[in-house]
PDB file of C-alpha atoms and ligand atoms in Angstrom:
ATOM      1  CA  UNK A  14     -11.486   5.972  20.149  1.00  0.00           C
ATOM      2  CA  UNK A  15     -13.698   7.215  17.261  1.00  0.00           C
ATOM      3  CA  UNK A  16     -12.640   8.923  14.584  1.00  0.00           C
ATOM      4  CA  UNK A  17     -14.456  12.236  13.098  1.00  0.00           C
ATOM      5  CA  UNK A  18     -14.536  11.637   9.592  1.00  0.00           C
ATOM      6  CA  UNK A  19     -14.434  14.981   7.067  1.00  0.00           C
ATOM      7  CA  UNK A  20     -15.526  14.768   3.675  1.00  0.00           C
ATOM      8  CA  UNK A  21     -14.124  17.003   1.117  1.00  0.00           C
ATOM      9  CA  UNK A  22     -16.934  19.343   0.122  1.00  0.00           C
ATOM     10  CA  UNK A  23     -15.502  21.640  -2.927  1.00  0.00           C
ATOM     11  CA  UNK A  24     -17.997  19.663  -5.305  1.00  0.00           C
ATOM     12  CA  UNK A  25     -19.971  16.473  -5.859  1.00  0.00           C
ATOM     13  CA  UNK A  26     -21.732  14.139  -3.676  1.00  0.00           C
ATOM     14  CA  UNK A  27     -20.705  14.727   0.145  1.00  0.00           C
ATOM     15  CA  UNK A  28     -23.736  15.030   1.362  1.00  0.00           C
ATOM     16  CA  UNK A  29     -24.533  10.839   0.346  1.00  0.00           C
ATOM     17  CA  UNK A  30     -20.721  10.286   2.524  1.00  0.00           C
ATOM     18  CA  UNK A  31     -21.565  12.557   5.312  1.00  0.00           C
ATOM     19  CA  UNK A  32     -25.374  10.652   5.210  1.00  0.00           C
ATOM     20  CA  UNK A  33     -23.918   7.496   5.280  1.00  0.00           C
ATOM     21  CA  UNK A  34     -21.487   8.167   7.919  1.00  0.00           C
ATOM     22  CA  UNK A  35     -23.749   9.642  10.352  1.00  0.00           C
ATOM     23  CA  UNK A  36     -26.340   6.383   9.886  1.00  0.00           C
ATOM     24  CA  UNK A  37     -23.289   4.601  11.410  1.00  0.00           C
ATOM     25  CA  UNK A  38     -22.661   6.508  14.024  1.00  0.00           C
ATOM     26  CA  UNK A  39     -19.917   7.958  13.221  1.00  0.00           C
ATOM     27  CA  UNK A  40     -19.538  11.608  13.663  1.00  0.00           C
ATOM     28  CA  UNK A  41     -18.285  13.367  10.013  1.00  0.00           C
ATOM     29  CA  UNK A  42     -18.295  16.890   8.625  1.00  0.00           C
ATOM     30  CA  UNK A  43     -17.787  18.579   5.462  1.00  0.00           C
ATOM     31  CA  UNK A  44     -14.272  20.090   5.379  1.00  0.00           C
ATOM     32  CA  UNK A  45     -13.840  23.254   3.258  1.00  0.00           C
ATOM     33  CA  UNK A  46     -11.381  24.981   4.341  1.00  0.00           C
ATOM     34  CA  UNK A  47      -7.912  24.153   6.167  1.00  0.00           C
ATOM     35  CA  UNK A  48      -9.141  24.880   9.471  1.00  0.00           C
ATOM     36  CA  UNK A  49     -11.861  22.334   8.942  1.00  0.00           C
ATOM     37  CA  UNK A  50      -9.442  19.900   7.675  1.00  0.00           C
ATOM     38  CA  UNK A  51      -7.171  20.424  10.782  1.00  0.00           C
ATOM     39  CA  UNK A  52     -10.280  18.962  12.892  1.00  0.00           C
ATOM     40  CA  UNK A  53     -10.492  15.634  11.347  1.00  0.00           C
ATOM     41  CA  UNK A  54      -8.615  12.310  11.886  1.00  0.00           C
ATOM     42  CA  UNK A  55      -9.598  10.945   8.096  1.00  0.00           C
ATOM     43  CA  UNK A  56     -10.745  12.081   4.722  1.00  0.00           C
ATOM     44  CA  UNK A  57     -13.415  11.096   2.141  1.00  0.00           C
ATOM     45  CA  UNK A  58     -13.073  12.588  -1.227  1.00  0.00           C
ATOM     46  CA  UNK A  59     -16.197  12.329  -3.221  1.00  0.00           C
ATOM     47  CA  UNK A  60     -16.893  11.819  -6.864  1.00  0.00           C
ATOM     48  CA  UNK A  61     -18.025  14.697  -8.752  1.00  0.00           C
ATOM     49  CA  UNK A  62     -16.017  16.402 -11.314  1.00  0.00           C
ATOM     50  CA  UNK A  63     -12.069  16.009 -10.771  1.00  0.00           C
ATOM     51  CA  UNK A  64     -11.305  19.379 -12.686  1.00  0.00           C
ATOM     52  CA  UNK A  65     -13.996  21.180 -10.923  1.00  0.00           C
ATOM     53  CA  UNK A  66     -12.175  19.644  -7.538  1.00  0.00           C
ATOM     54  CA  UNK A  67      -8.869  20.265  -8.467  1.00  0.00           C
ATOM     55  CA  UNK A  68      -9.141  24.271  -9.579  1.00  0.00           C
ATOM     56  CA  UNK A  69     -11.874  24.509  -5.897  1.00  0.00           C
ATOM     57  CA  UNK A  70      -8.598  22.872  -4.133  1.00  0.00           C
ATOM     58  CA  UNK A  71      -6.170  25.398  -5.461  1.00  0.00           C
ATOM     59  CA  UNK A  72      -9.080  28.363  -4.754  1.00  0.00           C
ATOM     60  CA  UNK A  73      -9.316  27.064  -1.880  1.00  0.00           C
ATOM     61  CA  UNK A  74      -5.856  26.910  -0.768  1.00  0.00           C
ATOM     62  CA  UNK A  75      -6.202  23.359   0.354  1.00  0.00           C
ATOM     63  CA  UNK A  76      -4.164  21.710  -1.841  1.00  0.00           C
ATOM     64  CA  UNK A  77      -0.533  21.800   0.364  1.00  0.00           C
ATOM     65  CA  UNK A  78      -2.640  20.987   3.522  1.00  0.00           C
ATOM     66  CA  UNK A  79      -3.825  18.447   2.398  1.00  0.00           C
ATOM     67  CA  UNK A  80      -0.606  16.936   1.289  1.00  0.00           C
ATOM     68  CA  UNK A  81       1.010  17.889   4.136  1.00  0.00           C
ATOM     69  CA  UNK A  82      -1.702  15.832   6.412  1.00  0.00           C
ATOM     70  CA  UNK A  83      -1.609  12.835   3.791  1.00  0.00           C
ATOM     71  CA  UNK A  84       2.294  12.911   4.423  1.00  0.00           C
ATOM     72  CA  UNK A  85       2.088  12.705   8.485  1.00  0.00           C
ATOM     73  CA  UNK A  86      -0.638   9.537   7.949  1.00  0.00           C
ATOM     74  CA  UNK A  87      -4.382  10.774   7.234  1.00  0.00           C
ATOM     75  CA  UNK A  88      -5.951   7.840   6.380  1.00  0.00           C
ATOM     76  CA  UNK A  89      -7.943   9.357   3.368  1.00  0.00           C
ATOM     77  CA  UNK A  90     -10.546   7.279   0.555  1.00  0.00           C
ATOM     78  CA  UNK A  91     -11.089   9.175  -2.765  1.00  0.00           C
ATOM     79  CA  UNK A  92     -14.328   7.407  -5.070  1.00  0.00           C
ATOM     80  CA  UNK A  93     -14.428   8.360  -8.521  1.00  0.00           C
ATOM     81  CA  UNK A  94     -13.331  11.532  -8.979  1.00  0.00           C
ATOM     82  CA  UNK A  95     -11.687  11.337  -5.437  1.00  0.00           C
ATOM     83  CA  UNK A  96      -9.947   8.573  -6.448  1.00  0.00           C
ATOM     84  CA  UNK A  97      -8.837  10.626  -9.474  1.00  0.00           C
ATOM     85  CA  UNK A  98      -7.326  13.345  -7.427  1.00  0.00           C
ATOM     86  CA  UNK A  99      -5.600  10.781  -5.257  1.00  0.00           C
ATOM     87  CA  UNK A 100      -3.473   9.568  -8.485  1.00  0.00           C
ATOM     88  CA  UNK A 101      -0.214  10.370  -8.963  1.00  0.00           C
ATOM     89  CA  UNK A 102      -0.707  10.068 -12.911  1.00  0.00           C
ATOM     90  CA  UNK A 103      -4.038  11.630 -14.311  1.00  0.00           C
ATOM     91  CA  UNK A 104      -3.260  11.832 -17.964  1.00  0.00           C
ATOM     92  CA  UNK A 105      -5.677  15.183 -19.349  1.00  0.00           C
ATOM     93  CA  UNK A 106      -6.234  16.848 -15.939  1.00  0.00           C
ATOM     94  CA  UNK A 107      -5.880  20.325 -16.281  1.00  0.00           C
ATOM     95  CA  UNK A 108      -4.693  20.929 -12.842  1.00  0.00           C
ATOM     96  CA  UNK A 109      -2.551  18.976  -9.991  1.00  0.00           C
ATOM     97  CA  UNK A 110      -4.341  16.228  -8.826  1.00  0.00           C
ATOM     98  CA  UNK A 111      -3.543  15.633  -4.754  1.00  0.00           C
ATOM     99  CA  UNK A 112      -0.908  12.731  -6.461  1.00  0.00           C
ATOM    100  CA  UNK A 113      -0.376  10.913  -3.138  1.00  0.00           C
ATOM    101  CA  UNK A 114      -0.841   7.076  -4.732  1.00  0.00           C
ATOM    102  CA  UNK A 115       1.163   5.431  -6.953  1.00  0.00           C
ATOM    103  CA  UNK A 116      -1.303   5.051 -10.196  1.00  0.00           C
ATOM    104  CA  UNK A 117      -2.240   5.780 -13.041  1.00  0.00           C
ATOM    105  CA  UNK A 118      -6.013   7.113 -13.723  1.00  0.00           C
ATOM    106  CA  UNK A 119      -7.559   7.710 -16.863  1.00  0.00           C
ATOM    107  CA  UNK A 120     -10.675   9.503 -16.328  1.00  0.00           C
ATOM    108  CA  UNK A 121     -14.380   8.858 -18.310  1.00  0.00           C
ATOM    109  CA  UNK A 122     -12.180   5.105 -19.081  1.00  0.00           C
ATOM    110  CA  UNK A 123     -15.417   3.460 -19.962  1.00  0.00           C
ATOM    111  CA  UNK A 124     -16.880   5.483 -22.832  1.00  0.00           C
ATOM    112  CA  UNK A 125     -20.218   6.666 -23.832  1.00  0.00           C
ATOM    113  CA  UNK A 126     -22.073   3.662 -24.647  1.00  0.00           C
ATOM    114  CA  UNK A 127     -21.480   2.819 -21.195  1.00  0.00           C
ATOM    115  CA  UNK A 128     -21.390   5.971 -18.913  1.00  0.00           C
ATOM    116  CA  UNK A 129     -23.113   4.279 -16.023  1.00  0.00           C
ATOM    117  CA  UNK A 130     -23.422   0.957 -15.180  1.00  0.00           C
ATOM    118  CA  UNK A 131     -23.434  -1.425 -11.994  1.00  0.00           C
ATOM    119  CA  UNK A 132     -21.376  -4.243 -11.290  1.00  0.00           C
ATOM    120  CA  UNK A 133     -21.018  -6.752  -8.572  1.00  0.00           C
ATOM    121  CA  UNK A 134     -17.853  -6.912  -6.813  1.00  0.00           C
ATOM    122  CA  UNK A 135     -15.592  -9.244  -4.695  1.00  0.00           C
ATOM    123  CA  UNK A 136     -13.320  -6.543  -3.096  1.00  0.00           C
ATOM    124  CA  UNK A 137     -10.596  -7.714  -1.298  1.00  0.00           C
ATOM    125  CA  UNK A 138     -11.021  -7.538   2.851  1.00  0.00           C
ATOM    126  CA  UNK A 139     -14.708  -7.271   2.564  1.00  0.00           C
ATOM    127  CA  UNK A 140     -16.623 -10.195   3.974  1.00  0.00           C
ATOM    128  CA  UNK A 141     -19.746 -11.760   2.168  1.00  0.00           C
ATOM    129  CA  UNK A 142     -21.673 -11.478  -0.392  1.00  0.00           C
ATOM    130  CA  UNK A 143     -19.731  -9.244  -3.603  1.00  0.00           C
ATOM    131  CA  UNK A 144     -20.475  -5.058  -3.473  1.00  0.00           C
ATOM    132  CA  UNK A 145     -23.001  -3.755  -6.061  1.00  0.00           C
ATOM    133  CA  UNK A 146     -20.881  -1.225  -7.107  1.00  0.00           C
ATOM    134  CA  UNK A 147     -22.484   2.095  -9.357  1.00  0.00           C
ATOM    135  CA  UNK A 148     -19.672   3.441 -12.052  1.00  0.00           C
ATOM    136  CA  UNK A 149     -21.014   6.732 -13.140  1.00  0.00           C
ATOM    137  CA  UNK A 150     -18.384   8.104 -16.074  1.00  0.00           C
ATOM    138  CA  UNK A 151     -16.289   6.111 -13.517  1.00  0.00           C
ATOM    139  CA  UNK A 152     -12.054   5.993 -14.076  1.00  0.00           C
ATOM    140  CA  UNK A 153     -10.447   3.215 -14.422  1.00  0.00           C
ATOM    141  CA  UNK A 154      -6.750   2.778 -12.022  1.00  0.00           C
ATOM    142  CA  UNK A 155      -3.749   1.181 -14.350  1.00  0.00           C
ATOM    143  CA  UNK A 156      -0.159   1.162 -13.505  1.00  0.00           C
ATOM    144  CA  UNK A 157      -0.213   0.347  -9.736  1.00  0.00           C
ATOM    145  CA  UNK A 158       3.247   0.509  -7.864  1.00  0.00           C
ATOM    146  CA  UNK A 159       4.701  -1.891  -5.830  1.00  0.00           C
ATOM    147  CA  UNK A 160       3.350  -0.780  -2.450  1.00  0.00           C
ATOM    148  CA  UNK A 161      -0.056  -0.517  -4.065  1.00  0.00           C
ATOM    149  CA  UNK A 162      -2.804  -3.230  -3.225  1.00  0.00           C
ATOM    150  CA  UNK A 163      -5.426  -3.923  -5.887  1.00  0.00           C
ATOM    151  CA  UNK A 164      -8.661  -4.863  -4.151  1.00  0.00           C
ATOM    152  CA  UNK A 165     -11.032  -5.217  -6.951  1.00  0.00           C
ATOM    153  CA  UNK A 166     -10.981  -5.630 -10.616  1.00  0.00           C
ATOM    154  CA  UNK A 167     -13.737  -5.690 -13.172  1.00  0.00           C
ATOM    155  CA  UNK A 168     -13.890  -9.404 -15.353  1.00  0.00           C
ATOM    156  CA  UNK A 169     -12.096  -8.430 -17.822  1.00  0.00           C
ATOM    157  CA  UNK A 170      -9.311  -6.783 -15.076  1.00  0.00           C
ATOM    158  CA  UNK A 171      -9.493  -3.419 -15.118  1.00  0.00           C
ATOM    159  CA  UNK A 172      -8.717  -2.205 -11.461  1.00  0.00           C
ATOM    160  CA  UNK A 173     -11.329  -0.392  -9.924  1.00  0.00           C
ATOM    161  CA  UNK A 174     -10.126  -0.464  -5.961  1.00  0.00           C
ATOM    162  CA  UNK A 175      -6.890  -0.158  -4.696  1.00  0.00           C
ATOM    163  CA  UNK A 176      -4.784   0.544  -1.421  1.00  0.00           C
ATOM    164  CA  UNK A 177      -1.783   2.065  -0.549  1.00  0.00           C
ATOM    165  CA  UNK A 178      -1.214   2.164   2.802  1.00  0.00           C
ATOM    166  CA  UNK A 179      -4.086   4.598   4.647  1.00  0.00           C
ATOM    167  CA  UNK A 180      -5.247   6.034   1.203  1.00  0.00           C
ATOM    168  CA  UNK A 181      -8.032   3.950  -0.334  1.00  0.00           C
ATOM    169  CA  UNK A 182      -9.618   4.598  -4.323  1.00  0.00           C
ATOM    170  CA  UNK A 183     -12.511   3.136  -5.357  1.00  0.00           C
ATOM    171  CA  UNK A 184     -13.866   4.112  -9.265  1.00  0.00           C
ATOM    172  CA  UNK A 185     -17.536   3.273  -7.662  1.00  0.00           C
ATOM    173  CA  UNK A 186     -19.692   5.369  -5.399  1.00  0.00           C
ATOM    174  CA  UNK A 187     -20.660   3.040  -2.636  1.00  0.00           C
ATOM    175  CA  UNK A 188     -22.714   5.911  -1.094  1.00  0.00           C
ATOM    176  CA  UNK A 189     -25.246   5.727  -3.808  1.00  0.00           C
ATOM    177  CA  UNK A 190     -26.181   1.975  -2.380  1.00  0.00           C
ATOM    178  CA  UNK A 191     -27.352   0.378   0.705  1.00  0.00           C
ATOM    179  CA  UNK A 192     -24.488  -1.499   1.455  1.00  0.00           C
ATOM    180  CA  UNK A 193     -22.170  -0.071   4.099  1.00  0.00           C
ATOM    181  CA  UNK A 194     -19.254  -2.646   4.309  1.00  0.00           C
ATOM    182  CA  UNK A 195     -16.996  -0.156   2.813  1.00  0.00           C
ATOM    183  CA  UNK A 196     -17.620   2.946   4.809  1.00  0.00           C
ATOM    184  CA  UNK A 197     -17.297   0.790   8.138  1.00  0.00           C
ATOM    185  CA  UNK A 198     -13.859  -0.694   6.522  1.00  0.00           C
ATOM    186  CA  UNK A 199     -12.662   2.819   5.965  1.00  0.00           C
ATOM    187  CA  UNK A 200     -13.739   3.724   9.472  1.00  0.00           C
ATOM    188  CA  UNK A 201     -12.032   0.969  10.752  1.00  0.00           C
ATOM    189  CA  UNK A 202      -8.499   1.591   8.772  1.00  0.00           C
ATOM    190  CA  UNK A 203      -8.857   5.287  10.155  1.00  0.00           C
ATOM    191  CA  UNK A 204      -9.179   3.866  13.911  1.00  0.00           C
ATOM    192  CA  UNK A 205      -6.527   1.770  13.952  1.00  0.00           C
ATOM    193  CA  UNK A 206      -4.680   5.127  12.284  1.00  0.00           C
ATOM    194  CA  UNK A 207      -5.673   6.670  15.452  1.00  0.00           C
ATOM    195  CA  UNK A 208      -4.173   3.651  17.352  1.00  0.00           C
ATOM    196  CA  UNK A 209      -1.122   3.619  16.058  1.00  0.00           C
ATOM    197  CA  UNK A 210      -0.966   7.327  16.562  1.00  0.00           C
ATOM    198  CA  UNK A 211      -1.920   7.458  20.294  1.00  0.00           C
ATOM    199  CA  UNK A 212       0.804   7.462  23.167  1.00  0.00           C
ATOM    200  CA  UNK A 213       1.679   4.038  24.440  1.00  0.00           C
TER     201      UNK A 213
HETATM  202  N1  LIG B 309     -15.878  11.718 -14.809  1.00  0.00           N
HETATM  203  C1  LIG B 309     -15.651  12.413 -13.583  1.00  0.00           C
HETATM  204  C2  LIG B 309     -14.299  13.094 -13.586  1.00  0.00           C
HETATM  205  O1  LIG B 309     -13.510  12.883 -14.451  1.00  0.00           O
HETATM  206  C3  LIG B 309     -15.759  11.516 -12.381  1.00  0.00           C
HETATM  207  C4  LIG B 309     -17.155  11.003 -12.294  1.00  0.00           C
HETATM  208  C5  LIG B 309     -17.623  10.726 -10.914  1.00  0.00           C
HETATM  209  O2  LIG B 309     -17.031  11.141  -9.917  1.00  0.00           O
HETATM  210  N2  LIG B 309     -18.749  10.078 -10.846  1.00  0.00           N
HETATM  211  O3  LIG B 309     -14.042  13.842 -12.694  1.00  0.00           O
END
């Protein structure tokens, strides 16, 4: 069974996700409104601007639907400011975040001097070679819980990917490269959602 895969599409980059998603094979929409997100059996929050997202998600009256699917087992990935929204603990956002994982975020974490930069990444559950991974005024994920996974940390261990069950951050936006690996891990996690989900 395939999944369709929505990607939230208040602000920022969906188009890359949706892109991406579509060069797999997979079959993915933007999802704007609750209906939308009804139709989908997993979520990609983009990066973009977290209190932009948050105040769209309240507009938009999304923001209890999409708690309420996250509660029954939507597997959903958040990058950058996705993974912001995802936090339970954004210190300085000016609205709710989603607040489905156990972590801390601080947002813009890396300062000015370095706004953007790439690094390479061995993320845990991803085979060969380590992910070139693009921080763009990228947060940084502190204070994991006990059911949270970290999957990646920079060298001098800041966490930068983490898992908690079926929701997935990543500070990086691996739709800005070529490399796939994580998209097809996410589309694997939500097919084995479906799995789990389907009548014996
Ligand atoms: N700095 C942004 C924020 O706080 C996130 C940046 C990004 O998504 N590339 O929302």
């Amino acid at each position: 069974m395939r999944p369709r895969v929505g990607v939230l599409a208040m602000q920022g980059d969906f188009r890359e996700h949706v892109e991406r998603l579509h060069a797999l094979g997979v079959e993915a929409c933007e999802v704007r409104t609750e209906a939308e997100l009804d139709e989908v059996d997993a979520l990609i929050i983009p990066g973009g601007e977290s209190t932009t997202i948050a105040r769209l998600l309240i507009a938009f009256d999304l923001l209890d639907p999409l708690r309420a699917r996250i509660a029954a087992g939507l597997p959903v990935w958040g990058t950058c400011a996705g993974a912001i929204m995802l936090a339970k603990r954004v210190p300085g956002l000016d609205r709710p975040p989603i607040g489905v994982m156990d972590v801390t975020v601080d947002r813009n974490a890396f300062g000015r001097q370095v706004d953007s930069f790439e690094a390479d990444l061995d993320i845990a559950g991803i085979e060969g070679p380590p992910i070139r991974a693009v921080f763009i005024r990228a947060p940084v994920i502190r204070e994991p819980g006990p059911a949270v996974e970290v999957l990646a940390a920079l060298p001098d261990g800041r966490i930068v990917a983490c898992r908690e069950g079926r929701l997935l951050a990543t500070s990086f936006h691996p739709e800005l490269t070529d490399d796939s690996r994580l998209h097809e891990w996410f589309v694997r996690l939500a097919e084995e959602a479906m799995a789990s989900r389907a009548p014996a």
